[in-house]
CSV table of C-alpha atoms and ligand atoms in Angstrom, one decimal:
chain,number,residue,atom,x,y,z
A,1,MET,CA,10.4,-3.7,-23.4
A,2,LYS,CA,11.3,-1.5,-21.0
A,3,VAL,CA,13.8,0.7,-21.1
A,4,ARG,CA,16.7,1.7,-18.6
A,5,PRO,CA,15.3,5.0,-16.1
A,6,GLY,CA,16.5,8.0,-17.1
A,7,ARG,CA,14.8,9.9,-14.0
A,8,LEU,CA,13.3,8.2,-10.7
A,9,VAL,CA,11.1,9.9,-8.6
A,10,LEU,CA,7.9,9.9,-6.3
A,11,LEU,CA,5.2,11.8,-6.8
A,12,GLY,CA,2.6,13.1,-4.3
A,13,HIS,CA,2.0,14.7,-1.8
A,14,PRO,CA,4.8,16.0,0.5
A,15,VAL,CA,3.3,14.0,3.8
A,16,ALA,CA,4.0,11.0,2.3
A,17,HIS,CA,7.8,11.3,0.8
A,18,SER,CA,9.8,10.9,4.2
A,19,LEU,CA,11.0,7.8,3.9
A,20,SER,CA,11.1,6.5,0.3
A,21,PRO,CA,13.7,8.4,-0.7
A,22,ARG,CA,15.8,7.3,1.7
A,23,PHE,CA,15.4,3.6,1.4
A,24,GLN,CA,15.4,4.2,-2.1
A,25,ASN,CA,18.3,6.1,-2.4
A,26,ALA,CA,20.1,3.5,-0.4
A,27,ALA,CA,19.5,1.1,-2.6
A,28,LEU,CA,20.6,2.6,-5.4
A,29,ALA,CA,24.4,3.3,-3.4
A,30,ALA,CA,24.0,0.0,-3.2
A,31,ALA,CA,23.5,-1.4,-6.5
A,32,GLY,CA,25.9,1.0,-7.8
A,33,ILE,CA,23.2,2.5,-9.9
A,34,PRO,CA,23.8,6.7,-10.9
A,35,LEU,CA,21.0,7.8,-10.2
A,36,THR,CA,19.3,10.0,-7.1
A,37,TYR,CA,15.2,8.9,-6.2
A,38,GLU,CA,13.7,12.5,-6.0
A,39,ALA,CA,10.0,12.8,-4.3
A,40,ILE,CA,8.4,15.6,-6.5
A,41,ASP,CA,5.5,17.3,-5.0
A,42,VAL,CA,2.9,17.3,-8.0
A,43,ALA,CA,-0.9,19.5,-8.0
A,44,PRO,CA,-3.4,17.1,-9.1
A,45,ASN,CA,-3.3,19.7,-12.7
A,46,GLU,CA,0.0,19.1,-12.8
A,47,LEU,CA,0.3,15.8,-13.7
A,48,GLY,CA,-0.6,15.3,-16.8
A,49,ALA,CA,2.2,17.1,-18.0
A,50,MET,CA,4.6,16.2,-15.0
A,51,ALA,CA,3.6,12.7,-17.0
A,52,ALA,CA,4.4,13.7,-20.5
A,53,LEU,CA,7.8,14.8,-19.5
A,54,LEU,CA,9.1,11.6,-17.0
A,55,ALA,CA,7.4,10.1,-20.9
A,56,GLU,CA,10.3,11.9,-22.7
A,57,GLN,CA,12.9,11.6,-20.2
A,58,ALA,CA,12.4,7.8,-20.3
A,59,GLY,CA,11.4,8.2,-16.6
A,60,ALA,CA,10.5,5.5,-14.0
A,61,GLY,CA,9.3,5.4,-10.0
A,62,ASN,CA,6.3,5.5,-8.1
A,63,VAL,CA,3.5,7.5,-7.3
A,64,THR,CA,1.5,8.0,-3.3
A,65,VAL,CA,-1.0,10.2,-2.2
A,66,PRO,CA,-3.2,11.6,-3.6
A,67,HIS,CA,-2.3,10.6,-7.2
A,68,LYS,CA,-2.2,6.5,-7.5
A,69,VAL,CA,-5.7,6.2,-9.4
A,70,ALA,CA,-5.3,9.8,-11.7
A,71,PHE,CA,-1.7,8.3,-12.5
A,72,ALA,CA,-3.2,4.8,-14.0
A,73,ALA,CA,-4.9,6.7,-16.4
A,74,LEU,CA,-2.3,8.4,-17.8
A,75,CYS,CA,-0.5,5.7,-18.3
A,76,ALA,CA,-0.3,3.9,-21.9
A,77,GLU,CA,-0.2,0.4,-20.6
A,78,ARG,CA,-1.2,-0.9,-17.4
A,79,THR,CA,-0.4,-3.9,-15.8
A,80,VAL,CA,-3.5,-7.1,-15.4
A,81,LEU,CA,-2.7,-6.2,-11.3
A,82,ALA,CA,-3.1,-2.2,-11.5
A,83,GLU,CA,-6.2,-2.8,-13.7
A,84,ARG,CA,-7.4,-4.7,-11.1
A,85,VAL,CA,-6.4,-2.5,-8.3
A,86,GLY,CA,-7.9,1.0,-10.5
A,87,ALA,CA,-4.5,2.7,-9.2
A,88,VAL,CA,-0.7,2.5,-10.5
A,89,ASN,CA,1.6,3.2,-7.6
A,90,THR,CA,4.9,2.3,-9.8
A,91,PHE,CA,5.5,3.4,-13.2
A,92,TRP,CA,8.3,3.2,-15.6
A,93,THR,CA,8.8,3.8,-19.8
A,94,ASN,CA,8.7,1.6,-22.6
A,95,GLU,CA,10.7,1.5,-25.9
A,96,THR,CA,7.8,3.5,-27.7
A,97,GLY,CA,8.5,6.0,-25.6
A,98,GLY,CA,4.8,5.0,-23.4
A,99,LEU,CA,4.3,4.5,-19.2
A,100,VAL,CA,3.9,1.5,-17.9
A,101,GLY,CA,1.6,1.3,-14.8
A,102,ASP,CA,1.6,-1.1,-12.2
A,103,ASN,CA,1.4,-2.0,-8.7
A,104,THR,CA,3.6,-3.0,-5.8
A,105,ASP,CA,1.4,-2.6,-2.9
A,106,VAL,CA,-0.4,-5.7,-3.6
A,107,GLY,CA,3.3,-7.5,-3.0
A,108,GLY,CA,3.8,-5.1,-0.6
A,109,ILE,CA,0.7,-6.5,1.5
A,110,ASN,CA,1.2,-9.9,1.3
A,111,ALA,CA,4.8,-9.1,2.4
A,112,SER,CA,3.4,-8.4,5.5
A,113,VAL,CA,0.7,-10.5,5.7
A,114,HIS,CA,3.3,-13.6,5.7
A,115,GLU,CA,5.4,-11.2,8.3
A,116,LEU,CA,2.4,-11.4,10.5
A,117,LEU,CA,0.8,-14.7,10.2
A,118,GLY,CA,2.9,-16.9,7.9
A,119,PRO,CA,2.1,-18.8,4.8
A,120,PRO,CA,-1.0,-17.3,2.8
A,121,PRO,CA,-4.3,-16.7,5.0
A,122,SER,CA,-6.4,-20.2,5.1
A,123,ARG,CA,-9.4,-20.2,7.0
A,124,THR,CA,-8.5,-16.7,8.3
A,125,ARG,CA,-11.8,-14.1,8.9
A,126,VAL,CA,-10.8,-11.2,7.6
A,127,THR,CA,-11.9,-7.5,8.3
A,128,LEU,CA,-11.0,-4.4,6.3
A,129,LEU,CA,-10.9,-0.9,7.3
A,130,GLY,CA,-11.5,1.4,4.8
A,131,ALA,CA,-12.4,1.6,1.1
A,132,GLY,CA,-10.2,3.8,-0.5
A,133,GLY,CA,-7.1,2.7,-3.1
A,134,SER,CA,-5.0,1.4,-0.3
A,135,ALA,CA,-8.4,-0.9,0.7
A,136,ALA,CA,-8.3,-1.9,-3.2
A,137,ALA,CA,-5.2,-3.1,-3.0
A,138,VAL,CA,-5.4,-5.3,0.1
A,139,CYS,CA,-8.7,-7.0,-1.9
A,140,ALA,CA,-6.6,-7.4,-4.8
A,141,ALA,CA,-3.9,-9.3,-2.6
A,142,ALA,CA,-6.6,-11.2,-0.7
A,143,GLU,CA,-8.0,-12.9,-4.4
A,144,SER,CA,-5.4,-14.9,-3.8
A,145,TRP,CA,-5.7,-16.4,-0.5
A,146,ARG,CA,-8.1,-19.3,-0.3
A,147,GLY,CA,-10.4,-19.4,2.4
A,148,ALA,CA,-10.2,-15.9,3.5
A,149,PRO,CA,-13.7,-14.5,3.5
A,150,MET,CA,-13.7,-10.1,4.2
A,151,ARG,CA,-15.8,-8.3,5.3
A,152,CYS,CA,-14.7,-4.8,4.6
A,153,TRP,CA,-16.2,-1.1,6.6
A,154,SER,CA,-16.1,2.2,5.7
A,155,ARG,CA,-17.6,5.3,7.7
A,156,ARG,CA,-19.0,5.9,4.1
A,157,PRO,CA,-21.1,2.5,3.6
A,158,LYS,CA,-21.7,2.9,-0.1
A,159,GLN,CA,-18.1,3.2,-0.5
A,160,ALA,CA,-18.0,-0.4,1.1
A,161,ARG,CA,-20.6,-1.4,-1.0
A,162,MET,CA,-18.2,-0.4,-4.0
A,163,LEU,CA,-15.6,-2.3,-3.2
A,164,ALA,CA,-17.7,-4.9,-2.2
A,165,HIS,CA,-19.1,-5.2,-5.9
A,166,ARG,CA,-15.9,-4.9,-7.4
A,167,PHE,CA,-13.9,-7.6,-6.1
A,168,ASP,CA,-17.9,-9.8,-5.9
A,169,GLY,CA,-17.2,-13.0,-3.8
A,170,THR,CA,-14.4,-11.9,-2.5
A,171,VAL,CA,-15.5,-8.9,-0.1
A,172,GLU,CA,-18.6,-7.9,1.3
A,173,SER,CA,-20.0,-4.7,2.9
A,174,VAL,CA,-21.1,-4.5,6.4
A,175,ALA,CA,-22.4,-1.3,8.1
A,176,ASP,CA,-22.2,-1.9,11.5
A,177,LEU,CA,-18.5,-1.5,12.7
A,178,ALA,CA,-18.6,-3.7,16.0
A,179,ASP,CA,-21.0,-6.0,13.3
A,180,ALA,CA,-17.6,-6.1,11.3
A,181,VAL,CA,-15.4,-7.1,13.2
A,182,ARG,CA,-17.2,-9.9,15.4
A,183,GLY,CA,-15.3,-13.4,14.8
A,184,SER,CA,-12.7,-11.3,12.4
A,185,THR,CA,-9.1,-13.6,12.7
A,186,LEU,CA,-7.4,-10.7,10.9
A,187,ILE,CA,-8.1,-6.9,11.3
A,188,VAL,CA,-6.4,-4.6,8.4
A,189,ASN,CA,-6.2,-0.7,8.9
A,190,ALA,CA,-6.7,1.1,5.7
A,191,THR,CA,-7.4,4.5,6.7
A,192,PRO,CA,-5.7,6.8,7.5
A,193,ILE,CA,-6.3,7.0,11.3
A,194,GLY,CA,-3.0,6.7,13.5
A,195,MET,CA,-0.9,9.0,10.9
A,196,ILE,CA,-1.8,11.9,13.6
A,197,GLY,CA,-2.6,11.6,16.9
A,198,ASP,CA,-3.1,8.8,19.0
A,199,ASP,CA,-6.7,7.3,18.2
A,200,PHE,CA,-7.8,3.7,17.0
A,201,PRO,CA,-9.5,2.9,13.9
A,202,VAL,CA,-11.8,0.0,16.1
A,203,PRO,CA,-11.6,0.0,19.5
A,204,PHE,CA,-9.6,-3.5,21.3
A,205,GLU,CA,-13.4,-4.7,23.2
A,206,LEU,CA,-14.6,-5.0,19.9
A,207,LEU,CA,-11.4,-7.4,18.6
A,208,ALA,CA,-11.6,-11.5,19.1
A,209,PRO,CA,-8.7,-11.6,21.8
A,210,ASP,CA,-7.0,-14.1,19.0
A,211,ALA,CA,-8.0,-11.1,16.3
A,212,ALA,CA,-4.4,-10.3,14.7
A,213,VAL,CA,-3.9,-6.6,13.6
A,214,LEU,CA,-2.0,-5.4,10.4
A,215,ASP,CA,-2.0,-1.5,10.5
A,216,LEU,CA,-0.9,0.1,6.4
A,217,VAL,CA,-0.2,3.5,8.2
A,218,TYR,CA,3.6,4.0,9.7
A,219,ARG,CA,5.1,5.8,11.5
A,220,VAL,CA,8.4,7.0,13.3
A,221,GLY,CA,8.2,3.9,16.9
A,222,GLU,CA,5.2,2.3,15.5
A,223,THR,CA,1.2,3.5,15.2
A,224,PRO,CA,-0.1,3.4,18.4
A,225,TRP,CA,-3.0,1.0,17.8
A,226,VAL,CA,-0.3,-1.7,16.8
A,227,ARG,CA,1.9,-0.7,20.3
A,228,ALA,CA,-1.5,-0.8,22.0
A,229,ALA,CA,-2.2,-4.0,20.3
A,230,ARG,CA,0.4,-6.0,21.1
A,231,LEU,CA,0.6,-4.6,24.9
A,232,ARG,CA,-2.9,-6.3,24.9
A,233,GLY,CA,-1.3,-9.8,23.2
A,234,HIS,CA,-2.4,-9.7,19.9
A,235,ARG,CA,0.1,-10.0,17.2
A,236,ALA,CA,0.7,-6.5,15.1
A,237,VAL,CA,2.5,-5.6,12.6
A,238,ASP,CA,2.5,-1.6,10.8
A,239,GLY,CA,2.8,-0.2,7.3
A,240,LEU,CA,6.3,-0.5,7.8
A,241,PRO,CA,7.1,-3.6,6.3
A,242,MET,CA,4.2,-3.1,2.9
A,243,LEU,CA,6.4,-0.2,2.0
A,244,LEU,CA,9.5,-1.6,1.9
A,245,ALA,CA,8.2,-4.4,0.5
A,246,GLN,CA,5.9,-2.3,-2.4
A,247,GLY,CA,10.1,-0.6,-3.0
A,248,ALA,CA,11.9,-3.2,-3.0
A,249,LEU,CA,9.5,-4.8,-5.9
A,250,ALA,CA,9.3,-1.4,-7.6
A,251,PHE,CA,13.0,-1.2,-7.3
A,252,GLU,CA,13.2,-4.8,-8.9
A,253,ARG,CA,10.5,-3.6,-11.8
A,254,TRP,CA,12.3,-1.2,-13.0
A,255,PHE,CA,16.6,-2.6,-12.9
A,256,GLY,CA,15.7,-6.2,-13.4
A,257,VAL,CA,17.5,-7.4,-10.7
A,258,PRO,CA,16.7,-7.5,-6.3
A,259,PRO,CA,17.5,-4.7,-3.9
A,260,ASP,CA,19.6,-4.9,-1.2
A,261,ARG,CA,17.0,-5.1,1.3
A,262,GLU,CA,19.3,-4.9,3.9
A,263,ALA,CA,21.0,-1.9,3.1
A,264,MET,CA,17.3,-0.6,2.3
A,265,ARG,CA,16.3,-1.6,6.0
A,266,ALA,CA,19.5,0.4,7.4
A,267,SER,CA,18.4,3.8,5.9
A,268,LEU,CA,15.5,3.7,8.1
A,269,ALA,CA,17.3,3.0,11.3
B,301,LIG,P1,-7.8,7.1,0.6
B,301,LIG,O1,-7.1,6.2,-0.7
B,301,LIG,O2,-7.7,8.9,0.5
B,301,LIG,O3,-8.8,5.5,1.6
B,301,LIG,C1,-8.3,6.1,2.9
B,301,LIG,C2,-10.0,4.9,3.5
B,301,LIG,O4,-9.9,6.0,4.9
B,301,LIG,C3,-10.9,6.2,2.6
B,301,LIG,O5,-12.6,5.0,3.0
B,301,LIG,C4,-11.8,7.0,3.8
B,301,LIG,O6,-13.2,6.9,3.7
B,301,LIG,C5,-11.1,6.4,5.0
B,301,LIG,N1,-11.3,7.4,6.1
B,301,LIG,C6,-10.1,8.6,6.0
B,301,LIG,N2,-10.7,9.1,7.6
B,301,LIG,C7,-11.1,8.5,8.2
B,301,LIG,C8,-11.3,8.3,9.8
B,301,LIG,N3,-11.3,10.0,9.9
B,301,LIG,N4,-12.6,8.0,10.2
B,301,LIG,C9,-13.1,6.2,8.9
B,301,LIG,N5,-12.2,6.4,8.1
B,301,LIG,C10,-11.5,7.0,7.5
B,301,LIG,O7,-6.3,6.7,1.1
B,301,LIG,P2,-5.2,5.2,1.0
B,301,LIG,O8,-4.5,5.1,-0.6
B,301,LIG,O9,-6.8,3.8,0.8
B,301,LIG,O10,-4.9,5.0,2.4
B,301,LIG,C11,-4.9,5.3,3.3
B,301,LIG,C12,-3.6,4.8,4.4
B,301,LIG,O11,-3.1,3.3,4.4
B,301,LIG,C13,-3.1,6.0,4.0
B,301,LIG,O12,-3.0,6.6,5.3
B,301,LIG,C14,-1.6,5.6,4.2
B,301,LIG,O13,-0.5,5.7,5.4
B,301,LIG,C15,-1.5,3.8,3.9
B,301,LIG,N6,-0.7,3.1,3.2
B,301,LIG,C16,0.4,2.9,3.3
B,301,LIG,C17,1.1,2.0,2.8
B,301,LIG,C18,2.2,1.7,2.9
B,301,LIG,O14,3.2,1.3,2.3
B,301,LIG,N7,2.4,0.9,4.1
B,301,LIG,C19,0.6,2.1,1.0
B,301,LIG,C20,-0.4,2.8,0.9
B,301,LIG,C21,-1.5,3.2,2.2
B,301,LIG,P3,-13.8,8.6,2.8
B,301,LIG,O15,-13.7,8.0,1.4
B,301,LIG,O16,-15.1,8.8,3.8
B,301,LIG,O17,-12.9,9.8,3.5
């Protein structure tokens, strides 16, 4: 059993902090919960001590770049989904004072895909760009999509091969970018390309005209890739719906009730 959070934090790197405190604090205020969601910059070598302190304080919260994998190892328990992804982005304290790690990025990805395509993908050919932590969450999400074979490309082909091995049966690794995207009807960017600057993760010349574009990266005014994709007639969505959805799912895990999603969205306007 989980205990009611005594402290709510986001552990990560400062650049990843910008939006979550805004919408989580809006959700707390809307629910009348007297807690503040604090972003804490933690160096990798301080993560263990921070996890121990949070367990003593009935802490709960989120974990972001670059700590999601390391934090999973510090949890006393992990949900099946967190085990499958190999990373924790949401945690709470149980009644014996142990941290429980979960992963709501997977639900966030499913919410984004729903916004983009409607019902869970079927007869969709998916290309995944990148083979890091969020790519693993995409692979875990795709395990519940029927008839949606996925090709994964990574700039280091070995990383894509390792991910394909972990998600054997759902994911195939492809070393060449053009081969990876050819004929795909859903392209998912799980690299940081587009966070800064105007680069695209894949040139539009390589995309099928009916390819839908899901960028996990978010940025004020959408990412350049998503804006350009829409101008070219592709359906496209950036990482903001995923960010909000994973945050709403995390709130529900901590407090057992859904947050006011409209208040969360309005806080970002
Ligand atoms: P990660 O674990 O560091 O993985 C990043 C992946 O992108 C790795 O495969 C990496 O390859 C590759 N990569 C990095 N720079 C690249 C470049 N210039 N060209 C090609 N590939 C490159 O990071 P992550 O946690 O998966 O996050 C990836 C991005 O997803 C983040 O930047 C974030 O914006 C976004 N994200 C969004 C949400 C959301 O809620 N919307 C949640 C999680 C993540 P190497 O291994 O070779 O470096």
